[in-house]
mmCIF file of C-alpha atoms in Angstrom:
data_model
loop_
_atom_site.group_PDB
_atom_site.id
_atom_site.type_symbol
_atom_site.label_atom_id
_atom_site.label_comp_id
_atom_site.label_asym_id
_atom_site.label_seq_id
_atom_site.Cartn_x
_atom_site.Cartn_y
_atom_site.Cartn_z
ATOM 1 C CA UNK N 101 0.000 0.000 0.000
ATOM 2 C CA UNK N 102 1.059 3.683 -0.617
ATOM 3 C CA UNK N 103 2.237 5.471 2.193
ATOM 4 C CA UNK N 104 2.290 9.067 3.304
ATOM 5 C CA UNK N 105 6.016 9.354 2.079
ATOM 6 C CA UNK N 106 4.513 8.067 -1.431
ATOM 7 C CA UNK N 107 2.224 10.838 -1.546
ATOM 8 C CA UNK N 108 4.289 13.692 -0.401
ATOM 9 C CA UNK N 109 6.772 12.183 -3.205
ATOM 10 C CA UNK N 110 4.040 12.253 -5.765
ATOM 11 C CA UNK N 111 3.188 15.932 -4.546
ATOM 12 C CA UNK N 112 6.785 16.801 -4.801
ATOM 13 C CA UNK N 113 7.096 14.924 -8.514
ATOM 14 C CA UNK N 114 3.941 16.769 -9.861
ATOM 15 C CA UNK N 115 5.564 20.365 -8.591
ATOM 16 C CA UNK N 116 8.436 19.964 -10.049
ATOM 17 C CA UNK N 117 6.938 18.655 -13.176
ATOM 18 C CA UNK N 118 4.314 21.347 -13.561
ATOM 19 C CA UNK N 119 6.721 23.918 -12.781
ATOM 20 C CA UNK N 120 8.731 22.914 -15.327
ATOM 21 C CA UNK N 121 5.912 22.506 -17.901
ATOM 22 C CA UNK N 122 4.272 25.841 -16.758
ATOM 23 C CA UNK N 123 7.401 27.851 -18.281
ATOM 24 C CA UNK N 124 7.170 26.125 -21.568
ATOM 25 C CA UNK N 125 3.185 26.319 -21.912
ATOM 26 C CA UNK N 126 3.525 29.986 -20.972
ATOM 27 C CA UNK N 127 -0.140 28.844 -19.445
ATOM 28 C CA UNK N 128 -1.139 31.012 -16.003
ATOM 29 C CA UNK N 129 -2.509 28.292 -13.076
ATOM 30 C CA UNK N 130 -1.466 27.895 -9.694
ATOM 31 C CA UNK N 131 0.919 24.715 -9.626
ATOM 32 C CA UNK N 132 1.189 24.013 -5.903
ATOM 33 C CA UNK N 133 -2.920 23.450 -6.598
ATOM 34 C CA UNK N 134 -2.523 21.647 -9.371
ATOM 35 C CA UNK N 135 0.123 19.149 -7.803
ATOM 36 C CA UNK N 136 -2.143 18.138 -4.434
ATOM 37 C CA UNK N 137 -5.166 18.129 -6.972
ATOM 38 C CA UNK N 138 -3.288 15.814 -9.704
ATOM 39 C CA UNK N 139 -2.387 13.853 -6.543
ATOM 40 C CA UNK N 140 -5.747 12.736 -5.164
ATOM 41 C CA UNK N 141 -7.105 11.867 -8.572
ATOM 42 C CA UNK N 142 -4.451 9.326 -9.128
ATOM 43 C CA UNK N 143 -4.532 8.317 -5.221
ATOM 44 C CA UNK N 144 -8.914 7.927 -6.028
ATOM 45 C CA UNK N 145 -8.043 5.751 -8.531
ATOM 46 C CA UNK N 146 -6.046 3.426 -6.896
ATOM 47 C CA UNK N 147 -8.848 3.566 -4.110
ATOM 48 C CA UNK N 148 -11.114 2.678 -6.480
ATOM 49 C CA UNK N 149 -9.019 -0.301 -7.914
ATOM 50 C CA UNK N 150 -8.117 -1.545 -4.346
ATOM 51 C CA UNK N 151 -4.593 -0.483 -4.175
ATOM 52 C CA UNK N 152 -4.989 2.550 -1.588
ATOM 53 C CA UNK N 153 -6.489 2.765 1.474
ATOM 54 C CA UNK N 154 -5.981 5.999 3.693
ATOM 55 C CA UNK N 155 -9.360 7.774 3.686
ATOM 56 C CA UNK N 156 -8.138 10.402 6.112
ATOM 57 C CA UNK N 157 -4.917 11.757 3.855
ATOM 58 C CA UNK N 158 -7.496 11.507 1.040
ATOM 59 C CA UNK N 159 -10.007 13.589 2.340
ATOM 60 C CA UNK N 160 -7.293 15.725 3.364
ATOM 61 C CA UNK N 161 -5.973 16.295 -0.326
ATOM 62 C CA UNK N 162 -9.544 16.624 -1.430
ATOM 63 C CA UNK N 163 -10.476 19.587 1.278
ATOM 64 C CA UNK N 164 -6.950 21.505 -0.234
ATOM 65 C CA UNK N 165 -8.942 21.431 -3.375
ATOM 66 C CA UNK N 166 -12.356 22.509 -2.118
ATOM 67 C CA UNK N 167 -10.374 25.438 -0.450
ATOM 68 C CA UNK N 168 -8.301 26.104 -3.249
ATOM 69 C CA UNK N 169 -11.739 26.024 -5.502
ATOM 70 C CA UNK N 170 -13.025 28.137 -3.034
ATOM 71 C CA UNK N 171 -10.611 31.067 -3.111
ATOM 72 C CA UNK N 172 -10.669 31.141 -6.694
ATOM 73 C CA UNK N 173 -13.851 31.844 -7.312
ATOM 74 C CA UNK N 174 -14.250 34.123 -4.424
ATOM 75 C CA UNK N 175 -11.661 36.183 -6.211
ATOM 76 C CA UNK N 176 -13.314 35.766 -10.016
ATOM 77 C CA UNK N 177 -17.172 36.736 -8.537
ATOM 78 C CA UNK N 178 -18.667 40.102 -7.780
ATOM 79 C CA UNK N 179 -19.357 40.750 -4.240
ATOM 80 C CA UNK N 180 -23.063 40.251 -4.395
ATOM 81 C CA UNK N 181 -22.550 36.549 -5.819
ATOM 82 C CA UNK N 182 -20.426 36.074 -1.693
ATOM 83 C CA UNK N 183 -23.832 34.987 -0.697
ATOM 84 C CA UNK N 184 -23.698 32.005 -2.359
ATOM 85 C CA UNK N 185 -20.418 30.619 0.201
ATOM 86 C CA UNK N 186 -22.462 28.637 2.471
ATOM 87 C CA UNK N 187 -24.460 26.428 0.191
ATOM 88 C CA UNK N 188 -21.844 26.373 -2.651
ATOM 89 C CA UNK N 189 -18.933 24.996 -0.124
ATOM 90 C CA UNK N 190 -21.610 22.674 1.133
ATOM 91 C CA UNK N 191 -21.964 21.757 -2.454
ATOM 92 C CA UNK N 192 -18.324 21.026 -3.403
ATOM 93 C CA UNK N 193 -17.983 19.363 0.207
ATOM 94 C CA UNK N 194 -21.148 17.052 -0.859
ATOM 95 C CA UNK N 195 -19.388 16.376 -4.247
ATOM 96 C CA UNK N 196 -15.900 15.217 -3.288
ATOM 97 C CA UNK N 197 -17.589 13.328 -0.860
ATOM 98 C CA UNK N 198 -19.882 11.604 -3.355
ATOM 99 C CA UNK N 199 -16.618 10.246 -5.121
ATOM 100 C CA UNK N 200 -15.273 8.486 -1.776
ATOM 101 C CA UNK N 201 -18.700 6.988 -0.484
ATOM 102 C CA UNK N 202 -21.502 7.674 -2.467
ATOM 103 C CA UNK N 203 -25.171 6.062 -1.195
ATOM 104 C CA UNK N 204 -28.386 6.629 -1.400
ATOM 105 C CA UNK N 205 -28.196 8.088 2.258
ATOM 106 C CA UNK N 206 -26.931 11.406 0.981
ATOM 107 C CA UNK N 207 -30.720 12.102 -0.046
ATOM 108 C CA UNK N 208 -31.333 14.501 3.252
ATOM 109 C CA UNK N 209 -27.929 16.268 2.176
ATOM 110 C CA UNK N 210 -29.131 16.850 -1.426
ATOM 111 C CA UNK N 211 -32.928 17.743 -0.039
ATOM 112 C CA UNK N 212 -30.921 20.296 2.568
ATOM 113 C CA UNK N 213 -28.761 21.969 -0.525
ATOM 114 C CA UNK N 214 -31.800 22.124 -2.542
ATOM 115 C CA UNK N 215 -33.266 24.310 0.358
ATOM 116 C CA UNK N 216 -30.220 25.988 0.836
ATOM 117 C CA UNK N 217 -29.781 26.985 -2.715
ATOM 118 C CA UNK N 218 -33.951 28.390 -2.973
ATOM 119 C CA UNK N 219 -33.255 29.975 -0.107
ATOM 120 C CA UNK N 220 -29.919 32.072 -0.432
ATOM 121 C CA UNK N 221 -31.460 32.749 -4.416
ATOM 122 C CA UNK N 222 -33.663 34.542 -2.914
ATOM 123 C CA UNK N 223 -31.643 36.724 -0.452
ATOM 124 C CA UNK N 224 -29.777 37.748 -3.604
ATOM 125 C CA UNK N 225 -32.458 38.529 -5.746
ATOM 126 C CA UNK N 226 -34.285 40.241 -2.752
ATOM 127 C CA UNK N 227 -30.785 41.836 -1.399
ATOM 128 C CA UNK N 228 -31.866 45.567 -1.640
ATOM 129 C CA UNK N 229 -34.892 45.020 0.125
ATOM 130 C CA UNK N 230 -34.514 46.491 3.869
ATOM 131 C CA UNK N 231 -35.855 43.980 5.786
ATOM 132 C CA UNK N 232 -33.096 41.718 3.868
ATOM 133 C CA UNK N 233 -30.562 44.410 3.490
ATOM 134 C CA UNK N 234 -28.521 43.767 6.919
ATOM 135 C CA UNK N 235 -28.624 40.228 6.639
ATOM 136 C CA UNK N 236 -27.217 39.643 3.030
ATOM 137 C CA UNK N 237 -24.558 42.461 3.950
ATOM 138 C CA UNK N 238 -23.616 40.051 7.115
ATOM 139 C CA UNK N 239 -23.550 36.789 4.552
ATOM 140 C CA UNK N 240 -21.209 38.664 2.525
ATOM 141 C CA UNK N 241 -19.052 40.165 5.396
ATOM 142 C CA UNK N 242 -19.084 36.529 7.193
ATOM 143 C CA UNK N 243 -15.250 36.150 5.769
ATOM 144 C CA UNK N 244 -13.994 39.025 5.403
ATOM 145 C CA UNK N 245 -10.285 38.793 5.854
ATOM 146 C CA UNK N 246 -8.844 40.427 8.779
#
């Protein structure tokens, strides 16, 4: 079985590699995010087939992603679409999650984004209004770096 030396190798290999390969493609992406992401796909796979078996530095990898997804967008939206953070980190949570143990008891999670989603659509469509107003300014505020 692969080890957590294996994967910090395979971490190190993909940097290394995509640093290398970023200064010939001349192509802009983060490659410390690309490395830990390149990492758990190949690690899933070997899950899949049997061949690895540590859940925990999986998930890890996985959440580095999620976070890493996270910050990107937050950087690419416009402030009013910060509303969203709740249901879509719950969302990219629930869909990393669905590649490690996917069941039919996820049906409650999917019923609780669906809510989630109806109901933060309509704190940004009904932002402005004042009874809304201080509530979608402390949704969008929630993270606000210190």
């Amino acid at each position: 079985m692969i080890g957590v030396f294996s994967v910090f190798l395979f971490v190190t290999i993909f940097f290394f590699f995509l640093l290398f390969l970023k200064s010939l493609l001349k192509k802009e992406y983060c490659v410390i995010c690309t490395s830990f992401s390149l990492t758990w796909i190949f690690l899933i796979f070997l899950y899949w087939f049997g061949y690895f078996d540590d859940l925990i530095l999986l998930a890890i990898l996985i959440g580095m992603t999620i976070l890493g997804i996270y910050y990107t967008l937050e950087e690419k939206v416009g402030k009013p679409l910060l509303v969203f953070r709740l249901p879509f980190l719950l969302s990219l949570v629930t869909l990393f999650y669905s590649l490690l143990s996917f069941s039919y008891s996820l049906f409650p999670v999917f019923l609780l984004l669906a809510i989630l989603w109806a109901m933060f659509v309509i704190v940004f469509f009904y932002q402005n209004n004042m009874a809304l107003k201080d509530f979608t300014h402390r949704l969008i505020e929630c993270c606000k770096r210190w």
